[in-house]
PDB file of C-alpha atoms in Angstrom:
ATOM      1  CA  SER A 223      -0.231  -0.029   0.073  1.00 67.00           C
ATOM      2  CA  VAL A 224       1.328   2.857  -1.120  1.00 70.00           C
ATOM      3  CA  GLN A 225       1.093   6.042   1.058  1.00 68.00           C
ATOM      4  CA  VAL A 226       3.520   8.615   0.211  1.00 67.00           C
ATOM      5  CA  TRP A 227       6.887   9.335  -2.222  1.00 66.00           C
ATOM      6  CA  SER A 228      10.028   6.943  -0.707  1.00 65.00           C
ATOM      7  CA  ASP A 229       6.818   3.815  -0.470  1.00 71.00           C
ATOM      8  CA  TYR A 230       8.007   3.683  -4.083  1.00 75.00           C
ATOM      9  CA  LEU A 231      11.653   3.663  -3.381  1.00 73.00           C
ATOM     10  CA  LYS A 232      13.212  -0.075  -3.619  1.00 73.00           C
ATOM     11  CA  VAL A 233      16.290   1.698  -1.780  1.00 75.00           C
ATOM     12  CA  HIS A 234      14.707   1.349   2.645  1.00 76.00           C
ATOM     13  CA  LEU A 235      15.054   5.296   4.365  1.00 75.00           C
ATOM     14  CA  HIS A 236      15.778   5.664   7.842  1.00 83.00           C
ATOM     15  CA  PRO A 237      12.041   6.198   9.672  1.00 83.00           C
ATOM     16  CA  LYS A 238      14.185   9.525  11.090  1.00 86.00           C
ATOM     17  CA  SER A 239      15.278  10.562   7.510  1.00 84.00           C
ATOM     18  CA  ILE A 240      11.395  11.212   6.920  1.00 79.00           C
ATOM     19  CA  PHE A 241       9.157  13.462   8.326  1.00 80.00           C
ATOM     20  CA  VAL A 242       5.648  13.603   6.626  1.00 75.00           C
ATOM     21  CA  ILE A 243       3.404  17.475   7.035  1.00 76.00           C
ATOM     22  CA  GLN A 244       0.167  15.847   7.791  1.00 72.00           C
ATOM     23  CA  GLN A 245      -1.524  18.324   7.015  1.00 74.00           C
ATOM     24  CA  TYR A 246      -0.453  19.106   3.077  1.00 67.00           C
ATOM     25  CA  ASN A 247      -0.802  15.727   2.584  1.00 60.00           C
ATOM     26  CA  HIS A 248      -1.885  13.840  -0.743  1.00 57.00           C
ATOM     27  CA  ASP A 249      -4.243  12.282  -0.192  1.00 55.00           C
ATOM     28  CA  GLY A 250      -6.993  14.140  -2.196  1.00 50.00           C
ATOM     29  CA  GLU A 251      -8.768  15.321   1.989  1.00 49.00           C
ATOM     30  CA  SER A 252      -6.231  17.428   2.196  1.00 53.00           C
ATOM     31  CA  GLY A 253      -5.163  21.061   1.564  1.00 62.00           C
ATOM     32  CA  CYS A 254      -2.044  21.640  -0.428  1.00 77.00           C
ATOM     33  CA  LEU A 255       0.946  23.884  -0.541  1.00 82.00           C
ATOM     34  CA  GLU A 256       0.198  26.305  -2.525  1.00 84.00           C
ATOM     35  CA  ALA A 257       1.829  29.624  -0.914  1.00 88.00           C
ATOM     36  CA  PHE A 258       5.306  30.715  -0.199  1.00 92.00           C
ATOM     37  CA  GLY A 259       3.113  32.239   3.169  1.00 91.00           C
ATOM     38  CA  GLN A 260       2.028  28.556   4.436  1.00 90.00           C
ATOM     39  CA  GLY A 261       5.521  27.259   4.045  1.00 89.00           C
ATOM     40  CA  GLU A 262       6.625  29.339   7.040  1.00 91.00           C
ATOM     41  CA  SER A 263       3.304  29.054   8.465  1.00 90.00           C
ATOM     42  CA  LEU A 264       4.285  25.464   9.078  1.00 88.00           C
ATOM     43  CA  MET A 265       7.624  26.705  10.015  1.00 89.00           C
ATOM     44  CA  GLN A 266       6.903  27.881  12.551  1.00 90.00           C
ATOM     45  CA  ASP A 267       4.229  25.514  14.241  1.00 89.00           C
ATOM     46  CA  PRO A 268       5.610  24.717  17.782  1.00 91.00           C
ATOM     47  CA  VAL A 269       5.306  20.536  16.996  1.00 90.00           C
ATOM     48  CA  CYS A 270       6.301  20.697  13.246  1.00 89.00           C
ATOM     49  CA  LEU A 271       9.527  22.511  14.254  1.00 89.00           C
ATOM     50  CA  GLU A 272      10.624  20.588  17.307  1.00 91.00           C
ATOM     51  CA  GLU A 273       9.889  16.855  15.470  1.00 91.00           C
ATOM     52  CA  LEU A 274      12.022  18.560  12.378  1.00 90.00           C
ATOM     53  CA  GLU A 275      14.843  19.943  14.910  1.00 91.00           C
ATOM     54  CA  ASP A 276      14.552  16.713  16.451  1.00 93.00           C
ATOM     55  CA  ARG A 277      15.509  14.445  13.611  1.00 92.00           C
ATOM     56  CA  LEU A 278      18.142  17.369  12.567  1.00 93.00           C
ATOM     57  CA  HIS A 279      20.405  17.164  15.160  1.00 93.00           C
ATOM     58  CA  PHE A 280      19.441  13.012  15.613  1.00 93.00           C
ATOM     59  CA  PHE A 281      22.131  12.689  12.300  1.00 92.00           C
ATOM     60  CA  VAL A 282      23.829  15.960  12.926  1.00 93.00           C
ATOM     61  CA  GLU A 283      24.754  13.771  16.118  1.00 93.00           C
ATOM     62  CA  GLU A 284      26.598  10.815  14.335  1.00 91.00           C
ATOM     63  CA  CYS A 285      28.281  12.802  12.925  1.00 91.00           C
ATOM     64  CA  ASP A 286      32.182  12.675  13.068  1.00 92.00           C
ATOM     65  CA  TYR A 287      33.480  16.028  11.132  1.00 92.00           C
ATOM     66  CA  LEU A 288      30.442  18.140   9.981  1.00 93.00           C
ATOM     67  CA  GLN A 289      31.342  20.240   6.824  1.00 94.00           C
ATOM     68  CA  GLY A 290      27.899  21.166   5.513  1.00 95.00           C
ATOM     69  CA  PHE A 291      24.471  20.920   4.435  1.00 96.00           C
ATOM     70  CA  GLN A 292      22.773  20.403   1.057  1.00 95.00           C
ATOM     71  CA  VAL A 293      19.345  21.373   0.865  1.00 94.00           C
ATOM     72  CA  LEU A 294      16.962  20.699  -1.762  1.00 93.00           C
ATOM     73  CA  CYS A 295      13.755  23.094  -1.558  1.00 92.00           C
ATOM     74  CA  ASP A 296      10.760  23.394  -4.705  1.00 90.00           C
ATOM     75  CA  LEU A 297      10.675  26.405  -5.323  1.00 91.00           C
ATOM     76  CA  HIS A 298       7.309  27.424  -7.252  1.00 89.00           C
ATOM     77  CA  ASN A 299       4.983  25.572  -4.881  1.00 88.00           C
ATOM     78  CA  GLY A 300       4.657  26.030  -0.507  1.00 89.00           C
ATOM     79  CA  PHE A 301       7.649  24.354   0.090  1.00 91.00           C
ATOM     80  CA  SER A 302      10.479  27.303  -0.551  1.00 93.00           C
ATOM     81  CA  GLY A 303       8.738  29.047   2.259  1.00 93.00           C
ATOM     82  CA  VAL A 304       9.556  25.597   4.484  1.00 92.00           C
ATOM     83  CA  GLY A 305      13.036  25.465   2.571  1.00 93.00           C
ATOM     84  CA  ALA A 306      13.592  29.480   3.629  1.00 95.00           C
ATOM     85  CA  LYS A 307      12.851  28.706   7.296  1.00 94.00           C
ATOM     86  CA  MET A 308      14.803  25.365   6.953  1.00 93.00           C
ATOM     87  CA  THR A 309      17.528  27.372   5.840  1.00 95.00           C
ATOM     88  CA  GLU A 310      17.437  29.628   8.637  1.00 95.00           C
ATOM     89  CA  MET A 311      16.987  28.039  11.303  1.00 93.00           C
ATOM     90  CA  LEU A 312      20.195  25.762  10.058  1.00 94.00           C
ATOM     91  CA  HIS A 313      22.286  29.919   9.343  1.00 95.00           C
ATOM     92  CA  ASP A 314      21.435  30.800  13.175  1.00 94.00           C
ATOM     93  CA  GLU A 315      21.768  27.292  14.321  1.00 93.00           C
ATOM     94  CA  TYR A 316      25.480  25.376  12.636  1.00 93.00           C
ATOM     95  CA  SER A 317      27.077  29.973  11.256  1.00 89.00           C
ATOM     96  CA  GLY A 318      29.974  28.361  10.950  1.00 90.00           C
ATOM     97  CA  LYS A 319      29.112  25.234   8.424  1.00 94.00           C
ATOM     98  CA  GLY A 320      28.079  25.878   4.938  1.00 95.00           C
ATOM     99  CA  ILE A 321      24.706  25.921   3.014  1.00 96.00           C
ATOM    100  CA  LEU A 322      24.209  24.614  -0.365  1.00 96.00           C
ATOM    101  CA  THR A 323      20.705  24.693  -1.648  1.00 96.00           C
ATOM    102  CA  TRP A 324      19.335  23.403  -4.732  1.00 95.00           C
ATOM    103  CA  GLY A 325      15.732  25.265  -5.828  1.00 93.00           C
ATOM    104  CA  LEU A 326      14.490  23.115  -8.214  1.00 91.00           C
ATOM    105  CA  THR A 327      11.336  24.658 -10.879  1.00 87.00           C
ATOM    106  CA  PRO A 328       9.689  22.141 -12.313  1.00 82.00           C
ATOM    107  CA  VAL A 329       9.065  21.994 -16.461  1.00 78.00           C
ATOM    108  CA  ILE A 330       5.585  23.385 -16.970  1.00 71.00           C
ATOM    109  CA  HIS A 331       4.450  22.168 -20.641  1.00 58.00           C
ATOM    110  CA  LYS A 332       2.054  24.412 -22.162  1.00 59.00           C
ATOM    111  CA  THR A 333       2.564  23.710 -25.564  1.00 49.00           C
ATOM    112  CA  GLY A 334      -0.322  21.610 -27.784  1.00 42.00           C
ATOM    113  CA  VAL A 335      -3.061  23.998 -26.413  1.00 43.00           C
ATOM    114  CA  SER A 336      -3.441  26.149 -29.687  1.00 38.00           C
ATOM    115  CA  LYS A 337      -4.254  30.078 -28.278  1.00 40.00           C
ATOM    116  CA  HIS A 338      -8.025  29.996 -30.022  1.00 37.00           C
ATOM    117  CA  PHE A 339      -8.497  27.186 -27.774  1.00 39.00           C
ATOM    118  CA  PHE A 340      -7.864  29.527 -24.436  1.00 41.00           C
ATOM    119  CA  PHE A 341     -10.124  32.417 -26.061  1.00 40.00           C
ATOM    120  CA  SER A 342     -13.255  30.146 -26.153  1.00 40.00           C
ATOM    121  CA  LEU A 343     -11.936  28.618 -22.575  1.00 42.00           C
ATOM    122  CA  SER A 344     -14.323  30.251 -19.268  1.00 42.00           C
ATOM    123  CA  LEU A 345     -13.439  33.352 -17.209  1.00 43.00           C
ATOM    124  CA  SER A 346     -12.927  31.533 -14.418  1.00 47.00           C
ATOM    125  CA  PHE A 347     -10.740  29.065 -15.580  1.00 49.00           C
ATOM    126  CA  LEU A 348      -8.628  31.080 -16.876  1.00 48.00           C
ATOM    127  CA  SER A 349      -8.663  33.231 -13.600  1.00 60.00           C
ATOM    128  CA  GLN A 350      -7.622  30.162 -11.735  1.00 66.00           C
ATOM    129  CA  GLU A 351      -4.797  29.370 -13.891  1.00 68.00           C
ATOM    130  CA  SER A 352      -3.013  32.435 -13.444  1.00 76.00           C
ATOM    131  CA  GLU A 353      -3.850  32.534  -9.745  1.00 78.00           C
ATOM    132  CA  LYS A 354      -1.927  29.580 -10.299  1.00 79.00           C
ATOM    133  CA  ASP A 355       0.772  31.265 -11.840  1.00 81.00           C
ATOM    134  CA  PHE A 356       0.952  33.917  -9.664  1.00 84.00           C
ATOM    135  CA  TYR A 357       1.499  32.044  -7.211  1.00 84.00           C
ATOM    136  CA  ARG A 358       4.549  30.431  -8.736  1.00 87.00           C
ATOM    137  CA  LEU A 359       5.881  33.456  -9.934  1.00 88.00           C
ATOM    138  CA  MET A 360       5.735  35.098  -5.479  1.00 91.00           C
ATOM    139  CA  ASN A 361       6.950  31.007  -4.760  1.00 92.00           C
ATOM    140  CA  THR A 362       9.761  31.045  -6.413  1.00 92.00           C
ATOM    141  CA  ALA A 363      11.162  35.664  -5.987  1.00 93.00           C
ATOM    142  CA  LEU A 364       9.956  34.825  -1.978  1.00 94.00           C
ATOM    143  CA  GLY A 365      12.288  31.256  -1.928  1.00 94.00           C
ATOM    144  CA  ILE A 366      15.265  32.879  -4.359  1.00 94.00           C
ATOM    145  CA  VAL A 367      15.536  35.980  -2.083  1.00 95.00           C
ATOM    146  CA  HIS A 368      14.922  34.098   1.216  1.00 95.00           C
ATOM    147  CA  LEU A 369      17.619  30.857  -0.023  1.00 95.00           C
ATOM    148  CA  SER A 370      19.852  32.899  -1.086  1.00 95.00           C
ATOM    149  CA  SER A 371      20.123  34.551   1.933  1.00 95.00           C
ATOM    150  CA  GLN A 372      20.302  32.831   4.419  1.00 94.00           C
ATOM    151  CA  SER A 373      22.547  29.953   2.247  1.00 95.00           C
ATOM    152  CA  SER A 374      26.263  30.137   1.595  1.00 95.00           C
ATOM    153  CA  LEU A 375      25.295  29.401  -2.194  1.00 96.00           C
ATOM    154  CA  PHE A 376      22.375  28.436  -4.201  1.00 95.00           C
ATOM    155  CA  CYS A 377      21.905  27.081  -7.076  1.00 94.00           C
ATOM    156  CA  PRO A 378      18.506  27.774  -8.924  1.00 90.00           C
ATOM    157  CA  LEU A 379      18.162  24.339 -10.704  1.00 88.00           C
ATOM    158  CA  SER A 380      15.038  23.536 -13.787  1.00 84.00           C
ATOM    159  CA  LEU A 381      15.047  21.814 -17.436  1.00 81.00           C
ATOM    160  CA  SER A 382      13.855  25.323 -18.802  1.00 75.00           C
ATOM    161  CA  GLY A 383      14.625  28.422 -19.164  1.00 72.00           C
ATOM    162  CA  SER A 384      12.513  29.838 -17.348  1.00 68.00           C
ATOM    163  CA  LEU A 385      12.998  28.626 -13.932  1.00 63.00           C
ATOM    164  CA  GLY A 386       9.066  26.993 -14.498  1.00 56.00           C
ATOM    165  CA  ILE A 387       7.940  30.685 -14.613  1.00 58.00           C
ATOM    166  CA  LYS A 388       5.984  32.035 -17.947  1.00 59.00           C
TER     167      LYS A 388
END
């Protein structure tokens, strides 16, 4: 029974390395983590923050010589806010350690749909699409600003030249 993305992996991960955010689970009954602010507020929840810190400290204490951290973070959705707060926490707690942050964006395919099709769509659909594009743009911009200010090196990474933004 597949419940989370890690169930698809053939390599079993350490139980402390996975933290499922229940209120934004992908099972259809819960909402989506769409906005940067949602991710930031999630990381300000004391229960969530304490759980993440416990998991992080578990692995940090196992290190003989900790040199730094690598953070992979989606920029186009609310996980940019989660990543921003996480890198801020790493920067504050481990100020002498390097933080290499990868800002990941998807390739959004809208090719193969003619312009005439867009004109025939209802106005509500267009506003929903433009709202999603606006969220993607704001999440990406806020994520780049916050992640680059808290990281030793920030590298945006995408397979499209537009960082997933049209």
